[in-house]
Amino acid sequence: MNNRLIGSRPKIGIRPVIDGRLGGIRESLEETTMGMAQNVARFFEENLRHPDGAAVECVIADSCIGGVAEAAMAADKFEKSGVGVSLTVTPCWCYGTETIDMNPYTPKAIWGFNGTERPGAVYLAAALAGHNQKGLPAFSIYGQDVQDITDTTIPADVQHKLLRFAKAGLAVATMRGKSYLSVGSVSMGIAGSIVDAGFFESYLGMRTEYVDSTEVLRRIERNIFDQEEFEKAIAWTRENCKEGTDYNPDNLRRSREQKDGDWEFVVKMTLIIRDLMIGNPKLKELGFGEEAHGHNAIASGFQGQRQWTDHLPNGDFSEAILNSSFDWNGIRQAFIVATENDSLNGVAMLFGHLLTDTAQIFADVRTYWSPEAVKRTTGYELEGIASNGFLHLINSGSCTLDGTGQQSRNGEPAMKPFWEISEEEAKKCLDATTWYPATLEYFRGGGYSSNFLTKGKMPVTMSRVNLIKGLGPVLQIAEGWSIDLPEHVHHHIDQRTDKTWPTTWFVPNLTGTGAFRDVYSVMNNWGSNHGVVSYGHVGADLITLASMLRIPVCMHNVPEEKIFRPSAWSAFGMDAEGADYRACQTYGTLY
């Protein structure tokens, strides 16, 4: 699989910890303890991939860890091997603070085997106490049911925690040292596009890179792109991207020659934004050595409105294609490109991508439709999960084409990791999308916007990061479902906004209290005009990731039993969400 970013993929380090007393005790436990490490390493490698499709690798300490010397040996090996996540495993009592992982930047967990022959759970409790006393938060993994010491199976409840911890930990390690690339500056006063370097550096360990939008124009005008790839890309676009009706007034409508020029322009933009993010060795062959490097950007944003789009074709095509899991080069890992350079929504997209390995929907959280409003305007009475109303998620056509829901899993609409997507499914996503000439009252410079309707019945999670002065970043989460509406209802409501843009109808899961008392309250408590939609109910994974990054969660509807945070969080009070705030404030930023 292709690693398009600079830096090796982070590995998971497995630390088998043992009772250090020689003369009978340690010898009797060596095989069992190392076997536990090998077993969990095999489990991770069989069940986890990086978002680029590569299998996750595990590194096991060379020996069981019975004291500080062997702990130091393991730490040295992990550092040299590129370990970014640390899991300690043991079936027995060990020497707590002598054996724990002391690296402050590495997400860490301890799995204490629930067995009666040896007190693995006693070590777990003792070691966690040491972690908490030293300010090194760690996750506690302990099975609900007692196992025999000879039982090498990993119980289902332990598996869930192992995967949740590992995937979030890998996300933390993957972001570290990468860049967010801001192409342009602030779009239309949107606060999220005021790219905050302090946030990225202190919370995510990322650089912020800034390129003026004129760099895109310079590369177009001076042919600083792969001309051969452009010819391939424009031919693919003409074959696969069907152009829709031009709904602009006759006096504003662009000529056929201008529209054809717009197609070529936006395809070149796509190549160039990608090259700005990750570089392109072909450019060096063409004599552009500096431009060939890129900015090692794991995510980016394109300002577009208004200075660019008042004069030049919009970025909808570039953003939509880059955010999708396929293009003229075939099926591949989606990029993360935030519309209107909303870097905070870009971060939520990045979180969702790293946790699910899938493309992410970027949308305006545009309108709450109450049952009464739907009945009044269409005559239709909402039913089923939509009976309490729904949210209209829609923005200019920059949304991933995976969001059509034309991929499937077990016969149901889905958004899948790229390695699971078939050529037929990619073609269905393209066929379900129409590219309309851009609405010129918004985009005076022309261009194209994608239009599609997301299929219903997909489990999805909406999320968003916001920055609050005096508090810092907070994360919002709303699990729910995409829904289908009768065609005449969809048509009537959708065209009240802009018929050239993609639509997702979303119903959050309600709890009856707080921000999830009803659908209106979800809309009313959302912290910005934008949100990200990830496939699956992944709110618990987002909560685990947020706790690693010391970002409190201000709003969620995740069932309590699924929430998994470091053990220290329980010391900050019995109100779980208040404790989350207090713990994040106490520990401070990760970097």
Coordinates of C-alpha atoms in Angstrom, one line a residue:
M1 CA 0.0 0.0 0.0
N2 CA 1.2 3.6 -0.7
N3 CA 2.2 5.8 2.2
R4 CA 1.8 9.2 0.5
L5 CA 3.0 11.1 3.6
I6 CA 6.6 11.6 4.9
G7 CA 7.3 9.6 8.0
S8 CA 6.8 5.9 8.7
R9 CA 3.4 4.5 9.8
P10 CA 3.2 4.3 13.6
K11 CA 3.4 0.8 15.1
I12 CA 1.8 -0.6 18.3
G13 CA 4.2 -1.6 21.0
I14 CA 3.3 -4.6 23.1
R15 CA 4.8 -4.8 26.6
P16 CA 4.5 -8.2 28.4
V17 CA 5.0 -7.4 32.1
I18 CA 5.9 -10.0 34.6
D19 CA 6.5 -10.7 38.2
G20 CA 10.3 -10.2 38.4
R21 CA 11.0 -12.7 41.2
L22 CA 13.3 -15.4 39.9
G23 CA 13.6 -18.7 41.6
G24 CA 10.3 -20.2 40.5
I25 CA 7.7 -17.4 40.1
R26 CA 9.0 -15.6 37.0
E27 CA 10.1 -18.8 35.3
S28 CA 6.6 -20.3 35.7
L29 CA 5.0 -17.2 34.0
E30 CA 7.4 -16.4 31.1
E31 CA 5.7 -18.5 28.5
T32 CA 2.1 -17.5 29.5
T33 CA 3.0 -13.7 29.6
M34 CA 4.9 -13.6 26.3
G35 CA 2.1 -15.8 24.8
M36 CA -0.4 -13.1 25.9
A37 CA 1.7 -10.4 24.1
Q38 CA 2.0 -12.5 20.9
N39 CA -1.7 -13.3 21.0
V40 CA -2.8 -9.7 21.2
A41 CA -0.2 -8.6 18.5
R42 CA -1.7 -11.2 16.2
F43 CA -5.2 -9.9 17.0
F44 CA -4.3 -6.3 16.1
E45 CA -2.5 -7.3 12.9
E46 CA -5.4 -9.3 11.8
N47 CA -8.1 -6.7 12.5
L48 CA -6.5 -3.3 12.0
R49 CA -5.3 -1.3 9.0
H50 CA -4.0 2.1 8.5
P51 CA -6.2 4.5 6.4
D52 CA -3.9 3.9 3.4
G53 CA -4.8 0.2 3.6
A54 CA -1.5 -1.1 5.0
A55 CA -1.7 -3.6 7.8
V56 CA -0.9 -2.4 11.3
E57 CA 2.4 -3.7 12.6
C58 CA 3.1 -4.6 16.2
V59 CA 6.5 -4.6 18.0
I60 CA 6.9 -6.8 21.0
A61 CA 9.5 -6.2 23.7
D62 CA 12.4 -8.6 23.4
S63 CA 11.7 -10.0 26.8
C64 CA 9.1 -9.9 29.5
I65 CA 9.5 -6.8 31.7
G66 CA 10.1 -7.5 35.3
G67 CA 11.7 -4.2 36.4
V68 CA 13.1 -0.9 35.3
A69 CA 16.0 -2.2 33.3
E70 CA 13.8 -4.3 31.0
A71 CA 11.3 -1.4 30.8
A72 CA 14.1 0.8 29.6
M73 CA 15.1 -1.8 27.0
A74 CA 11.6 -2.0 25.7
A75 CA 11.3 1.8 25.5
D76 CA 14.6 2.0 23.6
K77 CA 13.4 -0.7 21.1
F78 CA 10.0 1.1 20.7
E79 CA 11.7 4.4 20.0
K80 CA 14.0 2.9 17.4
S81 CA 11.1 0.9 15.8
G82 CA 8.6 3.8 15.4
V83 CA 6.1 2.7 18.0
G84 CA 3.3 5.3 18.5
V85 CA 0.9 3.4 20.7
S86 CA 1.7 1.3 23.8
L87 CA -0.2 -1.7 25.3
T88 CA 1.0 -3.4 28.4
V89 CA -0.3 -6.9 29.0
T90 CA 0.0 -9.2 32.0
P91 CA -1.7 -12.2 33.7
C92 CA 0.0 -11.6 37.1
W93 CA 1.2 -9.3 39.8
C94 CA 4.2 -7.1 38.7
Y95 CA 6.1 -4.2 40.1
G96 CA 3.9 -1.2 39.2
T97 CA 5.9 2.0 38.8
E98 CA 9.1 0.0 37.9
T99 CA 7.4 -1.5 34.8
I100 CA 5.0 1.1 33.5
D101 CA 5.5 3.0 30.2
M102 CA 6.8 6.5 31.0
N103 CA 6.7 8.1 27.5
P104 CA 4.3 11.1 27.9
Y105 CA 3.4 11.3 24.2
T106 CA 2.4 7.7 23.6
P107 CA -1.2 6.7 24.2
K108 CA -1.1 3.8 26.6
A109 CA -3.3 1.1 28.0
I110 CA -2.9 -1.9 30.3
W111 CA -4.8 -5.2 29.8
G112 CA -4.8 -7.0 33.1
F113 CA -5.9 -10.6 32.6
N114 CA -9.0 -11.5 34.7
G115 CA -7.9 -14.8 36.2
T116 CA -7.8 -16.2 39.7
E117 CA -4.6 -18.2 39.5
R118 CA -2.5 -15.0 39.4
P119 CA -3.6 -11.4 40.2
G120 CA -3.3 -9.6 36.8
A121 CA -6.1 -7.3 37.9
V122 CA -4.2 -6.4 41.0
Y123 CA -1.2 -5.2 38.9
L124 CA -3.7 -3.4 36.6
A125 CA -5.0 -1.4 39.6
A126 CA -1.6 -0.8 41.0
A127 CA 0.0 0.3 37.8
L128 CA -3.0 2.6 36.9
A129 CA -2.6 4.2 40.3
G130 CA 1.1 4.9 39.4
H131 CA 0.1 6.3 36.1
N132 CA -2.5 8.6 37.7
Q133 CA -0.1 9.7 40.4
K134 CA 2.5 10.6 37.9
G135 CA 0.1 12.3 35.5
L136 CA 0.4 9.7 32.7
P137 CA -3.2 8.8 31.8
A138 CA -3.7 5.2 30.8
F139 CA -6.7 3.1 29.7
S140 CA -7.8 0.2 31.8
I141 CA -8.7 -3.0 30.0
Y142 CA -10.2 -5.8 32.1
G143 CA -12.5 -8.5 31.0
Q144 CA -15.9 -9.0 32.7
D145 CA -15.6 -12.8 33.1
V146 CA -12.9 -14.8 34.9
Q147 CA -10.8 -16.9 32.5
D148 CA -8.5 -19.8 33.2
I149 CA -4.8 -19.1 33.1
T150 CA -4.5 -21.5 30.1
D151 CA -7.3 -19.7 28.2
T152 CA -5.7 -17.8 25.3
T153 CA -8.9 -16.4 23.8
I154 CA -9.6 -12.7 23.9
P155 CA -13.1 -12.1 25.2
A156 CA -15.4 -9.9 23.1
D157 CA -15.6 -7.1 25.6
V158 CA -11.8 -7.0 25.8
Q159 CA -11.6 -7.0 22.0
H160 CA -13.9 -4.0 21.7
K161 CA -11.7 -2.0 24.1
L162 CA -8.5 -3.1 22.5
L163 CA -9.6 -2.0 19.1
R164 CA -11.1 1.3 20.3
F165 CA -8.0 2.2 22.2
A166 CA -5.6 1.1 19.4
K167 CA -7.4 2.8 16.6
A168 CA -7.6 6.1 18.5
G169 CA -4.0 5.8 19.6
L170 CA -2.9 5.2 16.0
A171 CA -4.8 8.3 15.0
V172 CA -2.9 10.4 17.6
A173 CA 0.4 9.0 16.4
T174 CA -0.4 9.4 12.7
M175 CA -1.3 13.1 13.0
R176 CA 1.9 13.9 14.9
G177 CA 4.4 15.8 12.7
K178 CA 2.1 16.1 9.8
S179 CA 0.7 19.4 8.4
Y180 CA -2.6 21.2 7.8
L181 CA -2.3 23.1 4.6
S182 CA -4.3 26.3 4.3
V183 CA -4.7 27.2 0.6
G184 CA -5.8 30.8 0.9
S185 CA -7.0 32.5 4.1
V186 CA -10.3 33.3 5.8
S187 CA -13.5 32.6 3.8
M188 CA -16.4 35.0 4.3
G189 CA -15.6 35.6 8.0
I190 CA -16.0 31.9 8.9
A191 CA -14.1 31.5 12.2
G192 CA -13.0 28.0 11.5
S193 CA -11.0 29.3 8.6
I194 CA -8.9 31.5 10.9
V195 CA -6.4 28.7 11.1
D196 CA -5.0 28.6 14.7
A197 CA -1.4 27.3 14.7
G198 CA -1.4 27.1 18.5
F199 CA -4.3 24.6 18.5
F200 CA -2.8 22.4 15.8
E201 CA 0.6 22.4 17.5
S202 CA -0.4 22.0 21.1
Y203 CA -3.3 19.6 20.7
L204 CA -2.5 17.6 17.6
G205 CA 1.2 17.9 17.3
M206 CA 0.8 19.2 13.7
R207 CA 2.3 22.0 11.7
T208 CA 0.2 24.6 9.9
E209 CA 1.3 25.5 6.4
Y210 CA 0.0 28.5 4.5
V211 CA -0.1 29.0 0.7
D212 CA -1.8 31.9 -1.0
S213 CA -4.4 31.0 -3.5
T214 CA -2.4 32.6 -6.3
E215 CA 0.0 29.7 -6.1
V216 CA -2.8 27.5 -7.6
L217 CA -3.2 30.1 -10.4
R218 CA 0.5 30.4 -10.9
R219 CA 0.9 26.7 -11.4
I220 CA -2.0 26.6 -13.9
E221 CA -0.7 29.5 -15.9
R222 CA 2.9 28.2 -15.9
N223 CA 2.0 24.5 -16.5
I224 CA 3.4 23.3 -13.2
F225 CA 1.6 20.1 -13.2
D226 CA 1.9 16.7 -14.9
Q227 CA 0.5 17.3 -18.4
E228 CA 0.2 13.6 -19.1
E229 CA -1.9 13.0 -16.0
F230 CA -4.0 16.1 -16.9
E231 CA -4.9 14.5 -20.3
K232 CA -5.8 11.3 -18.6
A233 CA -7.8 13.2 -15.9
I234 CA -9.8 15.4 -18.4
A235 CA -10.7 12.4 -20.5
W236 CA -11.9 10.5 -17.4
T237 CA -13.9 13.5 -16.3
R238 CA -15.6 14.0 -19.6
E239 CA -16.5 10.3 -19.6
N240 CA -17.7 9.9 -16.0
C241 CA -18.9 13.4 -14.8
K242 CA -22.2 14.1 -16.4
E243 CA -23.0 17.8 -16.8
G244 CA -26.4 19.0 -15.7
T245 CA -28.8 21.7 -16.8
D246 CA -27.5 25.3 -16.5
Y247 CA -30.1 27.0 -14.2
N248 CA -28.5 30.4 -14.3
P249 CA -30.4 33.3 -16.0
D250 CA -29.8 33.6 -19.7
N251 CA -28.1 36.9 -19.3
L252 CA -25.5 35.4 -16.9
R253 CA -25.0 32.0 -18.5
R254 CA -21.5 31.2 -19.6
S255 CA -20.9 30.1 -23.2
R256 CA -20.1 26.6 -24.1
E257 CA -16.5 27.6 -24.7
Q258 CA -16.3 29.1 -21.2
K259 CA -17.8 25.9 -19.7
D260 CA -15.4 23.7 -21.5
G261 CA -12.6 25.9 -20.2
D262 CA -14.0 25.7 -16.7
W263 CA -13.8 21.9 -16.9
E264 CA -10.1 22.0 -17.8
F265 CA -9.4 24.6 -15.2
V266 CA -11.0 22.7 -12.3
V267 CA -9.3 19.4 -13.2
K268 CA -5.9 21.2 -13.2
M269 CA -6.9 22.7 -9.8
T270 CA -7.5 19.2 -8.5
L271 CA -4.0 18.0 -9.6
I272 CA -2.4 21.1 -8.1
I273 CA -4.1 21.0 -4.7
R274 CA -3.1 17.4 -4.4
D275 CA 0.5 18.2 -5.4
L276 CA 0.5 21.0 -2.8
M277 CA -0.6 18.6 -0.1
I278 CA 1.7 15.6 -0.8
G279 CA 4.1 16.6 -3.5
N280 CA 4.7 14.9 -6.8
P281 CA 8.1 13.5 -8.0
K282 CA 7.0 14.0 -11.6
L283 CA 7.3 17.7 -11.1
K284 CA 11.0 17.3 -10.4
E285 CA 11.4 15.6 -13.7
L286 CA 9.7 18.6 -15.3
G287 CA 12.2 20.9 -13.7
F288 CA 10.2 22.0 -10.7
G289 CA 12.2 20.6 -7.8
E290 CA 10.8 22.9 -5.1
E291 CA 7.2 22.3 -6.0
A292 CA 7.8 18.5 -6.1
H293 CA 8.1 18.3 -2.3
G294 CA 4.6 19.4 -1.3
H295 CA 3.8 20.2 2.4
N296 CA 3.3 16.8 3.9
A297 CA -0.3 17.7 4.5
I298 CA -2.5 15.0 6.0
A299 CA -5.4 17.6 5.7
S300 CA -6.0 20.9 3.9
G301 CA -8.5 23.5 3.2
F302 CA -9.3 25.7 0.2
Q303 CA -10.6 29.2 0.9
G304 CA -12.4 29.7 -2.4
Q305 CA -15.0 32.2 -1.4
R306 CA -15.0 35.0 -2.2
Q307 CA -11.8 36.4 -3.6
W308 CA -11.1 33.3 -5.7
T309 CA -14.7 32.4 -6.7
D310 CA -15.7 36.0 -7.6
H311 CA -13.0 35.8 -10.4
L312 CA -12.2 32.1 -11.1
P313 CA -14.0 28.7 -11.2
N314 CA -14.9 27.4 -7.8
G315 CA -13.3 24.6 -5.9
D316 CA -16.3 22.3 -5.7
F317 CA -15.0 19.7 -8.2
S318 CA -11.5 19.7 -6.8
E319 CA -12.7 19.2 -3.2
A320 CA -15.4 16.6 -4.1
I321 CA -13.0 14.5 -6.1
L322 CA -10.1 14.7 -3.6
N323 CA -12.5 13.9 -0.8
S324 CA -13.7 10.8 -2.7
S325 CA -12.1 7.3 -2.7
F326 CA -11.5 7.3 -6.4
D327 CA -10.5 9.4 -9.4
W328 CA -8.8 9.0 -12.8
N329 CA -6.1 6.9 -11.2
G330 CA -8.6 4.4 -9.8
I331 CA -9.7 3.6 -6.3
R332 CA -7.5 5.1 -3.6
Q333 CA -7.5 6.6 -0.1
A334 CA -9.6 9.7 0.2
F335 CA -7.9 13.0 0.9
I336 CA -9.1 15.5 3.5
V337 CA -9.9 18.9 2.0
A338 CA -12.1 21.3 4.0
T339 CA -14.5 23.6 2.1
E340 CA -14.0 27.3 2.7
N341 CA -10.8 26.4 4.6
D342 CA -12.8 25.6 7.7
S343 CA -9.9 24.0 9.4
L344 CA -11.9 23.0 12.5
N345 CA -14.3 21.0 10.3
G346 CA -11.2 19.7 8.5
V347 CA -9.9 18.4 11.9
A348 CA -13.2 16.6 12.5
M349 CA -13.0 15.1 9.0
L350 CA -9.5 14.0 9.8
F351 CA -10.6 12.4 13.1
G352 CA -13.4 10.5 11.3
H353 CA -11.1 9.4 8.5
L354 CA -8.4 8.1 10.8
L355 CA -10.9 6.2 12.9
T356 CA -13.1 4.7 10.1
D357 CA -10.6 4.6 7.1
T358 CA -13.5 6.1 5.0
A359 CA -14.2 9.3 3.1
Q360 CA -16.0 12.0 5.1
I361 CA -19.0 14.1 4.2
F362 CA -18.5 17.9 4.7
A363 CA -21.8 19.9 4.9
D364 CA -23.6 22.9 6.2
V365 CA -25.9 22.1 9.1
R366 CA -28.4 24.1 7.1
T367 CA -32.0 23.6 8.3
Y368 CA -34.1 21.9 10.9
W369 CA -37.4 20.7 9.4
S370 CA -40.1 20.2 12.0
P371 CA -43.0 17.8 11.3
E372 CA -45.3 20.8 11.2
A373 CA -43.1 22.6 8.7
V374 CA -43.0 19.6 6.4
K375 CA -46.7 19.1 6.6
R376 CA -47.4 22.8 5.9
T377 CA -45.1 23.0 2.9
T378 CA -45.6 19.6 1.3
G379 CA -48.8 18.1 2.9
Y380 CA -46.7 15.0 4.0
E381 CA -46.8 13.7 7.5
L382 CA -43.5 12.4 8.7
E383 CA -43.3 8.9 10.0
G384 CA -40.8 6.4 11.4
I385 CA -37.5 7.7 12.7
A386 CA -38.2 11.0 10.9
S387 CA -41.4 11.6 12.8
N388 CA -39.8 14.2 15.1
G389 CA -38.2 16.1 12.2
F390 CA -34.8 16.0 10.5
L391 CA -31.8 18.1 9.6
H392 CA -31.0 19.2 6.0
L393 CA -27.2 18.8 5.5
I394 CA -26.3 20.6 2.3
N395 CA -23.4 22.8 1.0
S396 CA -22.0 23.8 -2.3
G397 CA -21.1 20.6 -4.2
S398 CA -17.8 19.8 -2.6
C399 CA -18.9 16.7 -0.7
T400 CA -17.3 13.3 -1.2
L401 CA -19.0 11.2 -3.8
D402 CA -18.9 8.3 -1.4
G403 CA -21.7 10.2 0.3
T404 CA -24.1 9.1 -2.3
G405 CA -24.5 5.8 -0.4
Q406 CA -24.1 3.8 -3.6
Q407 CA -21.6 1.5 -2.0
S408 CA -23.1 -1.4 0.0
R409 CA -22.4 -3.7 2.9
N410 CA -24.7 -6.7 3.5
G411 CA -27.1 -5.3 1.0
E412 CA -27.4 -1.9 2.8
P413 CA -26.1 1.5 1.7
A414 CA -22.6 2.2 3.1
M415 CA -19.4 4.1 2.9
K416 CA -16.4 1.8 2.9
P417 CA -12.6 1.9 3.2
F418 CA -11.2 2.2 -0.3
W419 CA -9.8 -1.3 -0.3
E420 CA -13.3 -2.7 0.0
I421 CA -14.8 -0.6 -2.8
S422 CA -15.4 -2.3 -6.1
E423 CA -15.1 -0.6 -9.5
E424 CA -18.8 -1.1 -10.0
E425 CA -19.5 0.8 -6.7
A426 CA -17.2 3.7 -7.7
K427 CA -19.0 3.9 -11.0
K428 CA -22.4 3.9 -9.3
C429 CA -21.3 6.9 -7.1
L430 CA -20.2 8.8 -10.3
D431 CA -23.5 7.9 -12.1
A432 CA -25.5 9.1 -9.1
T433 CA -23.8 12.5 -9.3
T434 CA -24.7 15.4 -11.6
W435 CA -22.3 18.3 -12.1
Y436 CA -24.3 21.5 -12.6
P437 CA -22.8 24.7 -13.8
A438 CA -22.1 26.7 -10.7
T439 CA -24.8 29.1 -9.4
L440 CA -23.3 32.4 -10.6
E441 CA -24.9 34.5 -7.9
Y442 CA -22.7 32.6 -5.5
F443 CA -19.8 31.8 -7.8
R444 CA -19.2 34.6 -10.2
G445 CA -16.1 33.0 -11.7
G446 CA -18.0 29.8 -12.8
G447 CA -17.1 26.2 -12.2
Y448 CA -19.2 23.2 -11.4
S449 CA -21.1 21.9 -8.3
S450 CA -21.9 18.3 -7.6
N451 CA -25.5 17.3 -6.9
F452 CA -26.7 14.0 -5.4
L453 CA -28.9 12.6 -2.7
T454 CA -27.5 10.5 0.0
K455 CA -29.3 7.2 0.4
G456 CA -31.1 6.6 3.6
K457 CA -30.7 3.8 6.2
M458 CA -27.0 4.5 6.8
P459 CA -25.8 4.6 10.4
V460 CA -23.8 7.9 10.6
T461 CA -22.2 10.2 13.1
M462 CA -22.0 13.9 12.8
S463 CA -19.2 15.7 14.6
R464 CA -17.5 19.1 14.8
V465 CA -14.6 20.7 16.7
N466 CA -15.1 24.3 18.0
L467 CA -12.6 26.7 19.6
I468 CA -14.0 28.5 22.7
K469 CA -12.0 31.5 24.1
G470 CA -10.8 30.7 27.6
L471 CA -11.7 27.0 27.2
G472 CA -10.0 25.8 24.1
P473 CA -11.2 23.1 21.7
V474 CA -14.4 21.1 22.3
L475 CA -15.9 18.3 20.3
Q476 CA -19.6 17.8 19.4
I477 CA -21.0 14.4 18.4
A478 CA -24.4 13.3 17.2
E479 CA -25.0 9.7 16.2
G480 CA -28.0 9.1 14.0
W481 CA -29.2 7.9 10.5
S482 CA -29.5 9.1 7.0
I483 CA -33.1 8.9 5.8
D484 CA -35.1 8.7 2.6
L485 CA -38.0 11.0 2.0
P486 CA -40.7 10.4 -0.6
E487 CA -39.5 11.8 -3.9
H488 CA -42.0 14.7 -4.1
V489 CA -41.2 15.8 -0.5
H490 CA -37.4 15.7 -1.2
H491 CA -37.8 17.6 -4.4
H492 CA -40.0 20.3 -2.9
I493 CA -37.8 20.9 0.2
D494 CA -34.4 20.4 -1.6
Q495 CA -35.2 23.0 -4.2
R496 CA -35.9 25.7 -1.6
T497 CA -32.1 25.9 -1.0
D498 CA -30.0 25.2 -4.1
K499 CA -30.9 22.4 -6.6
T500 CA -27.2 22.1 -7.8
W501 CA -25.9 21.0 -4.4
P502 CA -25.7 17.5 -2.7
T503 CA -28.2 16.7 0.1
T504 CA -28.1 14.4 3.1
W505 CA -31.2 14.1 5.3
F506 CA -30.1 13.3 8.8
V507 CA -32.0 12.3 11.9
P508 CA -30.0 12.2 15.2
N509 CA -30.7 9.6 17.8
L510 CA -32.6 11.2 20.6
T511 CA -32.2 10.6 24.4
G512 CA -35.0 12.8 25.6
T513 CA -32.7 15.1 27.6
G514 CA -30.4 18.1 27.1
A515 CA -29.2 18.7 23.5
F516 CA -30.8 15.5 22.4
R517 CA -34.2 16.2 23.9
D518 CA -35.5 16.6 20.3
V519 CA -34.1 17.2 16.8
Y520 CA -34.6 20.9 17.1
S521 CA -32.3 20.9 20.2
V522 CA -29.5 19.2 18.3
M523 CA -29.6 22.0 15.6
N524 CA -30.0 24.6 18.3
N525 CA -26.9 23.4 20.2
W526 CA -24.6 22.8 17.2
G527 CA -21.6 25.1 17.5
S528 CA -21.0 26.2 13.9
N529 CA -22.5 26.3 10.5
H530 CA -20.6 23.2 9.4
G531 CA -20.5 19.6 10.4
V532 CA -18.8 16.3 9.3
V533 CA -20.7 13.1 8.7
S534 CA -18.8 9.8 9.1
Y535 CA -20.2 6.4 8.3
G536 CA -21.1 4.3 11.3
H537 CA -22.0 5.0 14.9
V538 CA -18.5 6.0 15.9
G539 CA -19.2 8.4 18.6
A540 CA -17.5 6.2 21.2
D541 CA -14.3 6.1 19.1
L542 CA -14.4 9.9 18.8
I543 CA -14.7 10.2 22.6
T544 CA -11.8 7.9 23.2
L545 CA -9.7 9.9 20.7
A546 CA -10.7 13.2 22.2
S547 CA -9.7 12.1 25.7
M548 CA -6.2 11.2 24.4
L549 CA -5.9 14.7 22.8
R550 CA -7.3 16.4 26.0
I551 CA -10.3 17.8 24.0
P552 CA -13.5 17.7 26.1
V553 CA -16.7 16.5 24.6
C554 CA -19.4 19.1 25.1
M555 CA -22.3 17.3 23.4
H556 CA -22.9 13.6 22.6
N557 CA -25.6 11.0 22.5
V558 CA -23.4 7.9 22.9
P559 CA -24.7 5.2 25.3
E560 CA -22.8 5.4 28.6
E561 CA -21.7 1.8 28.5
K562 CA -19.7 2.4 25.3
I563 CA -17.7 5.4 26.6
F564 CA -14.0 4.6 27.1
R565 CA -11.6 7.1 28.6
P566 CA -8.4 6.9 30.7
S567 CA -8.9 5.5 34.2
A568 CA -7.9 8.8 35.8
W569 CA -11.1 10.5 34.4
S570 CA -13.0 8.6 37.2
A571 CA -11.1 10.6 39.8
F572 CA -12.5 13.9 38.6
G573 CA -16.1 13.4 39.9
M574 CA -19.1 11.2 39.3
D575 CA -20.5 13.4 36.6
A576 CA -18.8 11.9 33.6
E577 CA -19.0 14.9 31.2
G578 CA -17.9 17.4 34.0
A579 CA -15.1 15.0 34.9
D580 CA -14.0 15.0 31.2
Y581 CA -13.7 18.8 31.3
R582 CA -11.8 18.8 34.6
A583 CA -9.4 16.1 33.5
C584 CA -8.6 17.8 30.2
Q585 CA -8.0 21.1 32.0
T586 CA -5.8 19.5 34.6
Y587 CA -3.6 17.5 32.2
G588 CA -3.4 20.3 29.7
T589 CA -2.4 20.0 26.1
L590 CA -0.7 16.8 24.9
Y591 CA 2.3 18.7 23.3

